[in-house]
Amino acid sequence: MLVSFTVENFCSIKDRVTLSMERIKRLKELEENVVEDEGENGLLKSAVIYGANASGKSNVVRALRYMISFIANSHKNRSDDGIDIYEPFLLNDKSREQPSLFEIKFIVDNKLYRYGFKIGDRIVHSEWLFEGNKNLFLRSGQEFELKGKGKVAKDIIEKTKENNLFLSACDQWNVNFVVELMKKFFNKVSVLASYEDKSLIESTHLFAKKSSANKRKLVELLKFADTGITNLEIKEKEDQPENQILVDFLMQHGGFGDLNLALESDGTKKLFNIAGLYLETLANDRILVVDEFDARLHTSLGRSLINMFHQNSRKAQLIIASHDTNIMTKDLFRRDQVWFTEKDNQQQTSLYSLAEFKIRNDEVYEKNYLEGKYGAIPFFGNFDFLDME
């Protein structure tokens, strides 16, 4: 499970920010939203990030997506390749030349791990992996220090180029303990930047194809969402161009006939696209991160999907970025599950939690937020510019 994610000097995030999934024990609310037996204080099943447009919500999500992608793929970099995830804060003379930092804490087999790295535009400046307080490896440039079970990876040092992650190289060369960390954590993190990503529909197809039980779950979710769909048929296509979806999805609407998925509403298409990963996340204790979760979804459906997740998650986690304040309620989220992004007058993004505020038991989160009591809302000017000639 994810414990926390930290990023520094990435896009609008100049100074270090951390999104924590650790339960704050002093908060005695919605204990069903906590996985009690994970971590020192228990870990949260979900988190939601709010903020004005251009405040940096998407950059937090994007940073995590870039980190997971670089871990999976950095071994493919050729010696003369740049590091394409390097996007420093550009509105400061120092930061635009400094490395970006990414760090993640997670639990595998009841052990706490801390992994991170600093990168520039062409090289990995540093990299580290700890199991609890034990250092497994430390890297500074092309100098490596391996300890404990990290010593088994000594032969991988010479195979690690300066623009490759050592962790990625270890996975590529089948270092057992790294392969296990990849299988049990990193490969279980899915970050959705856009519901229109063409790979999503393929994820739903693969989920439904695995078993008749999976297909039934998918259909039941579509029924639950009141889409009017009562069943679906998957038809294999022939002679399709490369990289195209090789199936048609025919949505059965009771006795009224069938519709191709392409003819369904945008909301139904979004739900269908994310449904496979959503159900897979719950079934296999994965981590699902969704930017613009509320886009195209009715607020009641969004609330129901979150509530369903809380009720059915064993160790699965859901992190969303949203503008839908209707779901910012104390019957859906604990205070330590609600986060905000805000930009200062230097255009730098900060990230902070609702748990940092003193709140009375009878306060309404949504009302307070829209009144500006928690910050992270837009402030508009007047309309005088419309009179300009």
PDB file of N, CA and C in Angstrom, residues 26 64 71 101 134 153 169 180 183 189 191 205 248 304 308 319 385:
ATOM      1  N   ARG A  26      -5.684  11.024  15.912  1.00  0.00           N
ATOM      2  CA  ARG A  26      -6.532  11.861  16.765  1.00  0.00           C
ATOM      3  C   ARG A  26      -7.909  12.092  16.140  1.00  0.00           C
ATOM      4  N   LEU A  64       3.372  11.758  -9.960  1.00  0.00           N
ATOM      5  CA  LEU A  64       3.321  10.341  -9.597  1.00  0.00           C
ATOM      6  C   LEU A  64       3.319   9.468 -10.847  1.00  0.00           C
ATOM      7  N   ILE A  71      10.331   4.593 -13.537  1.00  0.00           N
ATOM      8  CA  ILE A  71      10.791   3.357 -12.888  1.00  0.00           C
ATOM      9  C   ILE A  71      10.613   2.173 -13.828  1.00  0.00           C
ATOM     10  N   LEU A 101      13.104  16.096  -7.465  1.00  0.00           N
ATOM     11  CA  LEU A 101      13.104  14.978  -6.521  1.00  0.00           C
ATOM     12  C   LEU A 101      11.752  14.271  -6.544  1.00  0.00           C
ATOM     13  N   LYS A 134      16.923   0.484   7.328  1.00  0.00           N
ATOM     14  CA  LYS A 134      18.093  -0.141   6.710  1.00  0.00           C
ATOM     15  C   LYS A 134      18.273   0.341   5.275  1.00  0.00           C
ATOM     16  N   ALA A 153      22.852  -7.073  -5.914  1.00  0.00           N
ATOM     17  CA  ALA A 153      22.723  -6.338  -7.173  1.00  0.00           C
ATOM     18  C   ALA A 153      24.041  -5.718  -7.628  1.00  0.00           C
ATOM     19  N   ALA A 169      17.085  -0.969 -13.663  1.00  0.00           N
ATOM     20  CA  ALA A 169      18.062  -1.926 -14.204  1.00  0.00           C
ATOM     21  C   ALA A 169      18.010  -3.241 -13.424  1.00  0.00           C
ATOM     22  N   GLU A 180      10.281  -8.542  -6.886  1.00  0.00           N
ATOM     23  CA  GLU A 180       9.160  -8.693  -5.958  1.00  0.00           C
ATOM     24  C   GLU A 180       8.538  -7.338  -5.620  1.00  0.00           C
ATOM     25  N   LYS A 183       6.504  -6.256  -8.621  1.00  0.00           N
ATOM     26  CA  LYS A 183       5.270  -7.051  -8.761  1.00  0.00           C
ATOM     27  C   LYS A 183       4.247  -6.690  -7.690  1.00  0.00           C
ATOM     28  N   VAL A 189       0.307   0.205  -9.434  1.00  0.00           N
ATOM     29  CA  VAL A 189      -0.108   1.612  -9.410  1.00  0.00           C
ATOM     30  C   VAL A 189      -0.539   2.033 -10.808  1.00  0.00           C
ATOM     31  N   VAL A 191      -2.159   5.304 -12.935  1.00  0.00           N
ATOM     32  CA  VAL A 191      -2.431   6.745 -12.855  1.00  0.00           C
ATOM     33  C   VAL A 191      -3.101   7.185 -14.155  1.00  0.00           C
ATOM     34  N   HIS A 205     -11.573  -4.161 -21.591  1.00  0.00           N
ATOM     35  CA  HIS A 205     -11.724  -5.367 -22.425  1.00  0.00           C
ATOM     36  C   HIS A 205     -11.003  -6.556 -21.802  1.00  0.00           C
ATOM     37  N   ASP A 248     -15.484  -4.691 -30.828  1.00  0.00           N
ATOM     38  CA  ASP A 248     -16.634  -3.809 -30.724  1.00  0.00           C
ATOM     39  C   ASP A 248     -17.356  -4.151 -29.431  1.00  0.00           C
ATOM     40  N   SER A 304     -21.247   7.676  -5.323  1.00  0.00           N
ATOM     41  CA  SER A 304     -21.528   6.252  -5.158  1.00  0.00           C
ATOM     42  C   SER A 304     -20.298   5.402  -5.450  1.00  0.00           C
ATOM     43  N   MET A 308     -18.724   3.013  -2.727  1.00  0.00           N
ATOM     44  CA  MET A 308     -18.557   1.597  -3.052  1.00  0.00           C
ATOM     45  C   MET A 308     -17.111   1.161  -2.832  1.00  0.00           C
ATOM     46  N   ILE A 319      -7.059   7.526  -5.282  1.00  0.00           N
ATOM     47  CA  ILE A 319      -6.693   8.937  -5.117  1.00  0.00           C
ATOM     48  C   ILE A 319      -7.272   9.689  -6.305  1.00  0.00           C
ATOM     49  N   PHE A 385     -13.371  44.428 -18.348  1.00  0.00           N
ATOM     50  CA  PHE A 385     -12.634  44.222 -19.598  1.00  0.00           C
ATOM     51  C   PHE A 385     -13.576  44.059 -20.789  1.00  0.00           C
TER      52      PHE A 385
END
